[in-house]
C-alpha cells in the first residue's frame, strides 16, 4: 500500500510540475505560431506576476483581488513588451526577434535587481494552500491539485477561445498563413497583441503556481522554468499548441521520474540528465514529437 | 577521421583552394595587426589595471570570434558556447596544477588527472582535443535542428554543462570557488592564440565548408538542392568553434586563478553575445570591432557604477549597469542595423579586388557518359489527405528535353520536389541511373547528378554571384579548382561579368541565368528547371530557348522543364507530360498533346472542349 501511495504521489507531482511547464510552453507556442519568434523574456513575465503578488500582500490588497491583479499585470506586461520592444521589428526574421527578446530579458532582470532586490523576497503562502487532503487512503497536496486543476482549466479555456471566438479563430488562421489572414481584413497588430496577452496570462498562472510552491520571488526565478518550457515546446514540435502541452507534461514526468529512481549521488545531475534525454529524443525526431515535417513549397 | 572525409582533407591541402582564400588571409592579418598592437602597448606601457582590461579583451576576442564562427556562419544563435569555455577552464586548470596542490583541493580526482602536470600550452592542446570530441558528440543531435529550435537546444546545453560543473564536485569543487590555478597567461602566448583564432575564423568563412554553411544560412532548401550536407557542415563549424572556446576557457582560468561555474553561465553569455551581435554576427571583422567597442563601453559603465558621479547628481548608485548598457546596445543595433555594425562586411572587402579572379579555362560540364535514365514510377504524394500527386510515372533520358505542363495546382512543382528529395514522395520509386533515390536526402540526390532551379528564384542573396556558384561546385564534391569551375559556369550563361556582385541585387533575368549556372555547376546528368521563362519578355524567352538547346546539345543533359509558356514548351520539348489534379492525363510529342481532347478539357473545361457552344468558342479564342 505504501508503494501505491508513493506512486500516486509521484504521479500527482509529475502532473503538477508538468502542468506548469505545459502552461509556459503553451504561451511560448501561441506567440511562436503567430509571429515565428521565441520570446526569451517570457520568464520575466512569470517573475513580474510573482512580484505583483509580493507587493500586493505587502500593500494589504484584499486576498480575493491578488490573483486577478497578478494575472492582469502579467497580461499587460506581455502586451507592453510586444508594443514597445517587438512591434518596431515587425517582419524581421526569427533570429532578430530572438536576440531582441534576449536583450529585453537581460534588461528586465537588471531592473528587478536594482529596483527591488537581488535577494529572494518571501511570499507568505496561506496555510490552507500548503496542506494536504485525503482521498481515500492517499494524501494529496493542495497546491499540486490546484496546479493540475489550473492547467486543465486554462488549456480548456484556451481551446474554447481559439475555437469559438472571432479573435481566437483569427489567431489560428494567422498561425497557418499570416499574409492571407491580413488579406481577409484582420488587423495584424490586434492578432499579435492578443497572442501576447494570452501568453502573458498563461505565464501569470504558472507564475502563481510556481511561487505558491516556492514561497518566494527573486529576479532570476523565471529563467529555469521557462528554459524547461522552451525545451518542452521544442519537444512537442515548436509552434504546435497540443505538442507544447504534451511536451510540458512529458518533461515533468521525466524530471519526477528521475527524482524517484536516481540514486542520491546522481541527483545533482538530474536536470542535466533530463535535458539530455530530451535532446536524444530530438536526435530521432528533429521536428519534435508533433512537429510537421518540412512542407515548405519551394 | 571519416567524418571529415578524405575528400575534405584533400581539398584542404589543395593549393587552388588556398589561392581562393588569399584575401581572407590578408584580411585576417589586417585584423591581427591592431590587436597585436593592443597587446604590445598593454604589455610594455600600461599599468596593471589597464593591462588587465587588455588581457580580458584579448580572451573575449577568442570567445567572440569562436561563437561567431558557429552562430554567424550557420545563422543559428548559440547560447551554449560558454559551456565549452567552462569545460576548457576546469580541464586545463586540472592539467596544469601540481599534483601536491590537487591532493589538497581535489582529493577525489581519478589517478591519471591527479598525476597530470603540464604547461599551459600543452594543456591547451589536450583541452582542444578533448573538447573537440565532446563537441562532436553534443553537436550531432543539435546540428540536425534548425532555426530557433537549434538555438534553444544550445541553451539547454549551457544548462546541462552548468549543472554538471556544479554537480561534479570531485572535479570542480561544485559551486564553490575553484582556486589555486597558477596565473600562467602571458601576453605573447595569449596573442598567439588570439591570432590563430582570428585567422581560423576568417579563413574558414571562405573555405568550402564555410561557403556551404553560409549558403545554408541564406536558404536551406536551395543549399540542399545544390548538394550541401547541412547537418555535417554545421557540425564541423560547431566543433571548430567549441575547440576555440576551450582555449578561451583555458586562458580565462589561468588569468583569473580562481573561478566558479557561475563564471560560465548566463551573465557572461549575455556579454559575449552582445559583443558579437553589436559588431555583426556574420563577419569576423564585426566580431573584433564589437568586442573592442563593448569592452570599452563595459569598462566605462563599470567605472560609472563605482564612481561617485551618479550619487552626486542625486541619482541612486546603480549596479548591473553594464548589463543594462549591453541590453540597450543590442536593442539599438537590432532596430537600426539588425546585422550589427559591420553586417556581413569584412575588412578585406576593401582591397580584395587586388586579388584577381583568374579562371583557368574549363571547357566542359559534361558529366561522364553513362547509360541510364531518370525514371519516376508510380509516385504519389499526399499532404494530409490532399492527393497532390497520384501515381505519376515519367522517364527522362540524357540528351532529351521533356516538358511538364498542367494547369495551376496540378502538381508540377510537387513533382520536382518529389524527384529532387525536397519533399519525399509518399509512395512510388525514383531511380537515377539505376540508383533508387526516393526518400534519400535532397543533397545526396543532387550529388548523384540532379540539378534544379526554383519557381521563385532561390539564390543565396547575401553572397556574391561567384560564391553562389562555388557552393555548388564545392558541394558536388568532385574537387578541382572551385573558382575556375565556377567562373566557367558563369561564362557558359554569359553572366561572368556579374561575378563579384551581390546575388540579391541582380535584375530578375540575370538572377534566372545565375540560378541555371548554379545548377549547371553541379555537373548534373539531369537538370530540372521550374518555370525558367517566367517574367521574361519574348526576346528574352527566345534567347533562353537557344541557350537551353545549346546546353542540352553540348553536355548531353536530360532537361525536365516545368513551364507555362506554351510556345517554348512546344518548340523545345521532345516529349510533353501533362498533369492535372495530381494525375498524369497525357504524354506524347508536343503535337500529340496539343490536340489531345483530354488535355484541352483540363485546360479549358468540359463544356468548351467536346461540344463547342458559341460563347465557348469566343472564350477559347480569348484564352
PDB file of C-alpha atoms in Angstrom, chain A residues 293-295, chain B residues 378-392 414-415 417-418 422-428 582:
ATOM      1  CA  UNK A 293       7.798  17.599 -41.428  1.00  0.00           C
ATOM      2  CA  UNK A 294       9.056  20.374 -43.669  1.00  0.00           C
ATOM      3  CA  UNK A 295       6.295  21.054 -46.104  1.00  0.00           C
TER       4      UNK A 295
ATOM      5  CA  UNK B 378       4.032   5.466 -59.665  1.00  0.00           C
ATOM      6  CA  UNK B 379       4.997   8.363 -57.456  1.00  0.00           C
ATOM      7  CA  UNK B 380       2.309   9.677 -55.124  1.00  0.00           C
ATOM      8  CA  UNK B 381       2.386  12.490 -52.623  1.00  0.00           C
ATOM      9  CA  UNK B 382      -0.290  13.196 -50.035  1.00  0.00           C
ATOM     10  CA  UNK B 383      -0.492  16.365 -47.979  1.00  0.00           C
ATOM     11  CA  UNK B 384      -2.778  15.422 -45.075  1.00  0.00           C
ATOM     12  CA  UNK B 385      -5.446  13.892 -47.267  1.00  0.00           C
ATOM     13  CA  UNK B 386      -4.902  16.014 -50.349  1.00  0.00           C
ATOM     14  CA  UNK B 387      -3.531  13.950 -53.215  1.00  0.00           C
ATOM     15  CA  UNK B 388      -1.021  16.355 -54.724  1.00  0.00           C
ATOM     16  CA  UNK B 389       0.409  13.568 -56.881  1.00  0.00           C
ATOM     17  CA  UNK B 390      -1.394  10.382 -57.734  1.00  0.00           C
ATOM     18  CA  UNK B 391       0.658   7.562 -59.272  1.00  0.00           C
ATOM     19  CA  UNK B 392       2.621   9.583 -61.769  1.00  0.00           C
ATOM     20  CA  UNK B 414       5.387  18.937 -56.162  1.00  0.00           C
ATOM     21  CA  UNK B 415       6.627  16.543 -58.830  1.00  0.00           C
ATOM     22  CA  UNK B 417      10.196  18.310 -55.207  1.00  0.00           C
ATOM     23  CA  UNK B 418       9.393  14.629 -55.011  1.00  0.00           C
ATOM     24  CA  UNK B 422      12.906  18.339 -51.188  1.00  0.00           C
ATOM     25  CA  UNK B 423       9.603  16.674 -50.279  1.00  0.00           C
ATOM     26  CA  UNK B 424       9.973  12.895 -50.167  1.00  0.00           C
ATOM     27  CA  UNK B 425       7.224  11.051 -52.064  1.00  0.00           C
ATOM     28  CA  UNK B 426       4.593   9.170 -50.059  1.00  0.00           C
ATOM     29  CA  UNK B 427       4.974   6.142 -52.304  1.00  0.00           C
ATOM     30  CA  UNK B 428       6.465   5.090 -55.590  1.00  0.00           C
ATOM     31  CA  UNK B 582      -2.075  15.329 -59.467  1.00  0.00           C
TER      32      UNK B 582
END
